[in-house]
PDB file of C-alpha atoms in Angstrom:
ATOM      1  CA  MET A 152      63.224 133.498  56.072  1.00  0.00           C
ATOM      2  CA  PRO A 153      64.579 128.548  55.540  1.00  0.00           C
ATOM      3  CA  PRO A 154      63.164 126.362  57.993  1.00  0.00           C
ATOM      4  CA  THR A 155      64.883 125.348  60.583  1.00  0.00           C
ATOM      5  CA  THR A 156      64.462 122.003  63.020  1.00  0.00           C
ATOM      6  CA  LEU A 157      65.140 121.698  66.914  1.00  0.00           C
ATOM      7  CA  SER A 158      66.883 119.499  68.605  1.00  0.00           C
ATOM      8  CA  PRO A 159      67.030 119.201  72.229  1.00  0.00           C
ATOM      9  CA  ALA A 160      70.345 120.936  73.655  1.00  0.00           C
ATOM     10  CA  PRO A 161      73.337 119.579  75.158  1.00  0.00           C
ATOM     11  CA  ASN A 162      73.903 118.389  78.955  1.00  0.00           C
ATOM     12  CA  THR A 163      76.035 121.062  79.776  1.00  0.00           C
ATOM     13  CA  LEU A 164      76.927 119.365  82.565  1.00  0.00           C
ATOM     14  CA  THR A 165      78.066 116.045  81.208  1.00  0.00           C
ATOM     15  CA  ASN A 166      77.802 116.825  77.608  1.00  0.00           C
ATOM     16  CA  THR A 167      74.762 114.465  76.824  1.00  0.00           C
ATOM     17  CA  LEU A 168      71.780 114.623  75.370  1.00  0.00           C
ATOM     18  CA  PRO A 169      68.627 113.940  77.028  1.00  0.00           C
ATOM     19  CA  THR A 170      67.450 110.742  77.149  1.00  0.00           C
ATOM     20  CA  ALA A 171      63.277 109.994  77.429  1.00  0.00           C
ATOM     21  CA  LEU A 172      62.034 109.177  80.880  1.00  0.00           C
ATOM     22  CA  SER A 173      60.984 105.103  81.408  1.00  0.00           C
ATOM     23  CA  LEU A 174      56.936 104.462  81.999  1.00  0.00           C
ATOM     24  CA  ASP A 175      58.219 104.321  86.026  1.00  0.00           C
ATOM     25  CA  GLU A 176      59.409 107.444  85.353  1.00  0.00           C
ATOM     26  CA  ARG A 177      56.743 108.844  84.064  1.00  0.00           C
ATOM     27  CA  LEU A 178      53.836 106.964  86.585  1.00  0.00           C
ATOM     28  CA  ALA A 179      55.978 108.325  89.598  1.00  0.00           C
ATOM     29  CA  ALA A 180      56.124 111.774  88.565  1.00  0.00           C
ATOM     30  CA  THR A 181      52.276 111.912  87.682  1.00  0.00           C
ATOM     31  CA  ASN A 182      51.749 110.168  90.531  1.00  0.00           C
ATOM     32  CA  ALA A 183      53.610 112.703  92.440  1.00  0.00           C
ATOM     33  CA  ALA A 184      52.008 115.212  90.956  1.00  0.00           C
ATOM     34  CA  MET A 185      48.847 113.722  91.388  1.00  0.00           C
ATOM     35  CA  THR A 186      49.340 113.576  95.108  1.00  0.00           C
ATOM     36  CA  SER A 187      50.208 117.443  95.339  1.00  0.00           C
ATOM     37  CA  ARG A 188      47.009 118.861  93.403  1.00  0.00           C
ATOM     38  CA  LEU A 189      44.984 115.961  95.493  1.00  0.00           C
ATOM     39  CA  ASN A 190      46.262 117.520  98.661  1.00  0.00           C
ATOM     40  CA  GLU A 191      46.228 121.463  97.797  1.00  0.00           C
ATOM     41  CA  ALA A 192      42.406 120.303  96.809  1.00  0.00           C
ATOM     42  CA  ALA A 193      41.897 118.784 101.083  1.00  0.00           C
ATOM     43  CA  VAL A 194      43.420 122.511 102.116  1.00  0.00           C
ATOM     44  CA  ALA A 195      41.130 124.108  99.767  1.00  0.00           C
ATOM     45  CA  TYR A 196      37.858 121.741 100.917  1.00  0.00           C
ATOM     46  CA  GLU A 197      38.988 122.420 104.671  1.00  0.00           C
ATOM     47  CA  VAL A 198      39.877 126.135 104.084  1.00  0.00           C
ATOM     48  CA  ASN A 199      36.063 126.910 101.867  1.00  0.00           C
ATOM     49  CA  THR A 200      33.748 124.638 104.695  1.00  0.00           C
ATOM     50  CA  ALA A 201      35.796 125.407 107.912  1.00  0.00           C
ATOM     51  CA  HIS A 202      32.363 127.979 108.802  1.00  0.00           C
ATOM     52  CA  ILE A 203      29.489 125.463 107.945  1.00  0.00           C
ATOM     53  CA  PRO A 204      28.930 124.595 111.805  1.00  0.00           C
ATOM     54  CA  THR A 205      28.560 120.447 112.835  1.00  0.00           C
ATOM     55  CA  GLU A 206      27.264 118.541 115.111  1.00  0.00           C
ATOM     56  CA  PRO A 207      28.662 115.205 116.476  1.00  0.00           C
ATOM     57  CA  VAL A 208      27.562 112.106 116.108  1.00  0.00           C
ATOM     58  CA  ASP A 209      26.079 110.159 118.462  1.00  0.00           C
ATOM     59  CA  LEU A 210      27.418 106.696 118.593  1.00  0.00           C
ATOM     60  CA  GLY A 211      23.900 105.341 119.935  1.00  0.00           C
ATOM     61  CA  ASP A 212      22.220 105.742 116.734  1.00  0.00           C
ATOM     62  CA  ILE A 213      24.787 104.091 114.727  1.00  0.00           C
ATOM     63  CA  VAL A 214      22.903 101.178 112.874  1.00  0.00           C
ATOM     64  CA  ALA A 215      25.498  97.771 113.711  1.00  0.00           C
ATOM     65  CA  VAL A 216      25.860  94.869 110.999  1.00  0.00           C
ATOM     66  CA  PRO A 217      28.074  92.661 110.690  1.00  0.00           C
ATOM     67  CA  LEU A 218      30.990  92.599 108.390  1.00  0.00           C
ATOM     68  CA  THR A 219      29.635  89.960 106.842  1.00  0.00           C
ATOM     69  CA  PRO A 220      26.051  90.196 107.078  1.00  0.00           C
ATOM     70  CA  THR A 221      24.661  86.794 106.242  1.00  0.00           C
ATOM     71  CA  LEU A 222      22.035  86.194 103.124  1.00  0.00           C
ATOM     72  CA  GLN A 223      18.650  86.977 104.857  1.00  0.00           C
ATOM     73  CA  PRO A 224      15.549  86.169 103.299  1.00  0.00           C
ATOM     74  CA  PRO A 225      13.147  88.594 101.964  1.00  0.00           C
ATOM     75  CA  THR A 226      10.107  90.080 102.970  1.00  0.00           C
ATOM     76  CA  PRO A 227       7.855  86.996 101.084  1.00  0.00           C
ATOM     77  CA  TYR A 228       5.093  87.862  98.571  1.00  0.00           C
ATOM     78  CA  PRO A 229       1.721  87.375 100.019  1.00  0.00           C
ATOM     79  CA  THR A 230      -0.105  85.326  96.873  1.00  0.00           C
ATOM     80  CA  PRO A 231       1.464  81.493  96.696  1.00  0.00           C
ATOM     81  CA  VAL A 232       2.949  81.500  93.282  1.00  0.00           C
ATOM     82  CA  ALA A 233       5.234  84.154  93.691  1.00  0.00           C
ATOM     83  CA  ALA A 234       5.746  83.470  97.512  1.00  0.00           C
ATOM     84  CA  LEU A 235       6.919  79.861  96.028  1.00  0.00           C
ATOM     85  CA  LEU A 236       9.153  81.263  93.333  1.00  0.00           C
ATOM     86  CA  GLN A 237      10.625  83.831  95.567  1.00  0.00           C
ATOM     87  CA  ARG A 238      11.416  80.910  97.808  1.00  0.00           C
ATOM     88  CA  ALA A 239      13.141  79.044  95.410  1.00  0.00           C
ATOM     89  CA  HIS A 240      15.013  82.377  94.417  1.00  0.00           C
ATOM     90  CA  HIS A 241      16.811  82.432  98.023  1.00  0.00           C
ATOM     91  CA  ARG A 242      17.634  78.640  97.728  1.00  0.00           C
ATOM     92  CA  LEU A 243      19.646  79.242  94.805  1.00  0.00           C
ATOM     93  CA  LEU A 244      21.065  82.594  95.963  1.00  0.00           C
ATOM     94  CA  THR A 245      22.235  80.959  99.447  1.00  0.00           C
ATOM     95  CA  ASP A 246      22.837  76.827  98.357  1.00  0.00           C
ATOM     96  CA  GLY A 247      24.036  76.975  94.939  1.00  0.00           C
ATOM     97  CA  TRP A 248      22.300  76.566  91.181  1.00  0.00           C
ATOM     98  CA  CYS A 249      23.489  73.751  88.928  1.00  0.00           C
ATOM     99  CA  ALA A 250      22.391  72.905  85.717  1.00  0.00           C
ATOM    100  CA  GLY A 251      22.455  69.273  83.561  1.00  0.00           C
ATOM    101  CA  THR A 252      20.698  67.445  87.364  1.00  0.00           C
ATOM    102  CA  PHE A 253      18.205  67.890  89.624  1.00  0.00           C
ATOM    103  CA  GLU A 254      20.791  69.022  92.633  1.00  0.00           C
ATOM    104  CA  ASN A 255      24.914  67.872  92.100  1.00  0.00           C
ATOM    105  CA  GLU A 256      26.736  66.615  94.633  1.00  0.00           C
ATOM    106  CA  ASP A 257      27.197  69.722  96.888  1.00  0.00           C
ATOM    107  CA  GLY A 258      23.135  70.013  97.447  1.00  0.00           C
ATOM    108  CA  ALA A 259      23.221  72.745  94.653  1.00  0.00           C
ATOM    109  CA  LEU A 260      19.556  72.761  92.400  1.00  0.00           C
ATOM    110  CA  CYS A 261      18.973  73.350  89.215  1.00  0.00           C
ATOM    111  CA  LEU A 262      15.589  75.849  88.601  1.00  0.00           C
ATOM    112  CA  PHE A 263      12.894  72.878  88.583  1.00  0.00           C
ATOM    113  CA  GLY A 264      14.590  70.815  91.164  1.00  0.00           C
ATOM    114  CA  ALA A 265      14.431  74.545  93.527  1.00  0.00           C
ATOM    115  CA  VAL A 266      11.041  75.013  93.215  1.00  0.00           C
ATOM    116  CA  ARG A 267      10.503  70.978  93.521  1.00  0.00           C
ATOM    117  CA  THR A 268      11.943  71.529  96.665  1.00  0.00           C
ATOM    118  CA  GLU A 269      10.094  74.703  98.164  1.00  0.00           C
ATOM    119  CA  ALA A 270       6.573  73.765  96.931  1.00  0.00           C
ATOM    120  CA  HIS A 271       6.840  70.824  99.532  1.00  0.00           C
ATOM    121  CA  ARG A 272       4.528  68.520  97.278  1.00  0.00           C
ATOM    122  CA  ASP A 273       1.787  70.436  96.636  1.00  0.00           C
ATOM    123  CA  LEU A 274       1.812  69.410  92.454  1.00  0.00           C
ATOM    124  CA  ARG A 275      -0.871  71.904  91.855  1.00  0.00           C
ATOM    125  CA  LEU A 276       1.438  75.403  93.345  1.00  0.00           C
ATOM    126  CA  GLU A 277       4.263  73.131  91.751  1.00  0.00           C
ATOM    127  CA  MET A 278       2.877  73.344  88.265  1.00  0.00           C
ATOM    128  CA  ALA A 279       1.718  76.870  88.805  1.00  0.00           C
ATOM    129  CA  ALA A 280       4.666  78.383  89.782  1.00  0.00           C
ATOM    130  CA  MET A 281       6.901  76.204  86.767  1.00  0.00           C
ATOM    131  CA  ALA A 282       4.042  77.793  84.318  1.00  0.00           C
ATOM    132  CA  VAL A 283       5.103  81.060  85.397  1.00  0.00           C
ATOM    133  CA  LEU A 284       8.445  80.626  85.281  1.00  0.00           C
ATOM    134  CA  LEU A 285       8.391  79.521  81.570  1.00  0.00           C
ATOM    135  CA  ASP A 286       5.756  82.520  80.773  1.00  0.00           C
ATOM    136  CA  ALA A 287       9.501  85.238  82.447  1.00  0.00           C
ATOM    137  CA  ILE A 288      11.988  83.176  80.474  1.00  0.00           C
ATOM    138  CA  GLN A 289       9.322  83.395  77.192  1.00  0.00           C
ATOM    139  CA  ARG A 290       9.012  86.919  77.207  1.00  0.00           C
ATOM    140  CA  ALA A 291      12.640  87.794  77.575  1.00  0.00           C
ATOM    141  CA  TYR A 292      13.701  84.902  74.810  1.00  0.00           C
ATOM    142  CA  GLY A 293      10.650  84.494  72.500  1.00  0.00           C
ATOM    143  CA  ASP A 294      10.258  80.185  72.360  1.00  0.00           C
ATOM    144  CA  ARG A 295      13.539  79.821  72.081  1.00  0.00           C
ATOM    145  CA  PHE A 296      12.562  76.770  74.926  1.00  0.00           C
ATOM    146  CA  GLN A 297       9.631  75.332  75.188  1.00  0.00           C
ATOM    147  CA  SER A 298      10.796  74.423  78.828  1.00  0.00           C
ATOM    148  CA  ALA A 299      12.666  75.557  82.124  1.00  0.00           C
ATOM    149  CA  VAL A 300      15.188  72.886  82.064  1.00  0.00           C
ATOM    150  CA  ALA A 301      16.396  73.731  78.719  1.00  0.00           C
ATOM    151  CA  PHE A 302      16.366  77.003  79.712  1.00  0.00           C
ATOM    152  CA  ASN A 303      18.326  75.987  83.292  1.00  0.00           C
ATOM    153  CA  ASP A 304      20.131  73.043  81.448  1.00  0.00           C
ATOM    154  CA  ALA A 305      21.301  75.666  78.104  1.00  0.00           C
ATOM    155  CA  HIS A 306      23.340  77.980  81.089  1.00  0.00           C
ATOM    156  CA  MET A 307      25.105  74.877  82.334  1.00  0.00           C
ATOM    157  CA  GLY A 308      29.259  75.835  82.198  1.00  0.00           C
ATOM    158  CA  SER A 309      27.983  79.697  83.220  1.00  0.00           C
ATOM    159  CA  ASP A 310      28.117  81.254  87.094  1.00  0.00           C
ATOM    160  CA  GLY A 311      23.372  80.912  86.746  1.00  0.00           C
ATOM    161  CA  ARG A 312      22.885  84.244  86.988  1.00  0.00           C
ATOM    162  CA  VAL A 313      20.709  84.441  84.145  1.00  0.00           C
ATOM    163  CA  PRO A 314      18.775  81.450  85.202  1.00  0.00           C
ATOM    164  CA  MET A 315      18.537  82.950  89.401  1.00  0.00           C
ATOM    165  CA  ARG A 316      17.965  86.312  87.305  1.00  0.00           C
ATOM    166  CA  LEU A 317      14.259  85.112  85.624  1.00  0.00           C
ATOM    167  CA  LEU A 318      13.676  83.043  89.171  1.00  0.00           C
ATOM    168  CA  ALA A 319      12.956  86.446  90.848  1.00  0.00           C
ATOM    169  CA  GLN A 320      11.560  87.456  88.082  1.00  0.00           C
ATOM    170  CA  ALA A 321       8.743  85.216  87.243  1.00  0.00           C
ATOM    171  CA  ALA A 322       8.249  85.779  91.137  1.00  0.00           C
ATOM    172  CA  ASP A 323       7.263  89.590  90.075  1.00  0.00           C
ATOM    173  CA  LEU A 324       5.849  88.809  87.808  1.00  0.00           C
ATOM    174  CA  ALA A 325       3.544  85.766  89.714  1.00  0.00           C
ATOM    175  CA  HIS A 326       3.109  88.866  92.407  1.00  0.00           C
ATOM    176  CA  ALA A 327       1.543  91.357  90.348  1.00  0.00           C
ATOM    177  CA  ARG A 328      -0.737  88.723  88.753  1.00  0.00           C
ATOM    178  CA  SER A 329      -1.612  88.180  91.848  1.00  0.00           C
ATOM    179  CA  ILE A 330      -1.280  84.667  92.147  1.00  0.00           C
TER     180      ILE A 330
END
């Protein structure tokens, strides 16, 4: 039997070959098919769960929160260094983070600036917090950074998520050490 090739049959009304669908036409057809399938699934769900008893919801039991909640500080750690690092982290979340300067014109602070501001001139507490912060940085990055300031400034041009995450990790580390 000789090999045969099939070609599309011409349209008998217009005597032309069918044309391929455009991307928009294919998307519209897929959308229609998916909508049909989702409607069928919704009906099937309603039929399959109609026997399950439900109780009305008492709206008095629902806790209402603002649509745009304000950033509330977390419950403070009980130890002084951990609490200081936690407050510094919260300050960066609320006031902003910056690099290359202690404080920028918008009031955002660097890691050191946040720790110093929250230490309220207690140099011993500030130094202990900076030591724990440097330890957290070196745990994550090895000896690549010799100070928290160098780590902070290395992230200049970024959004500050990495330095703020390391500050939160330092607070957890200080809490684990009970300092």
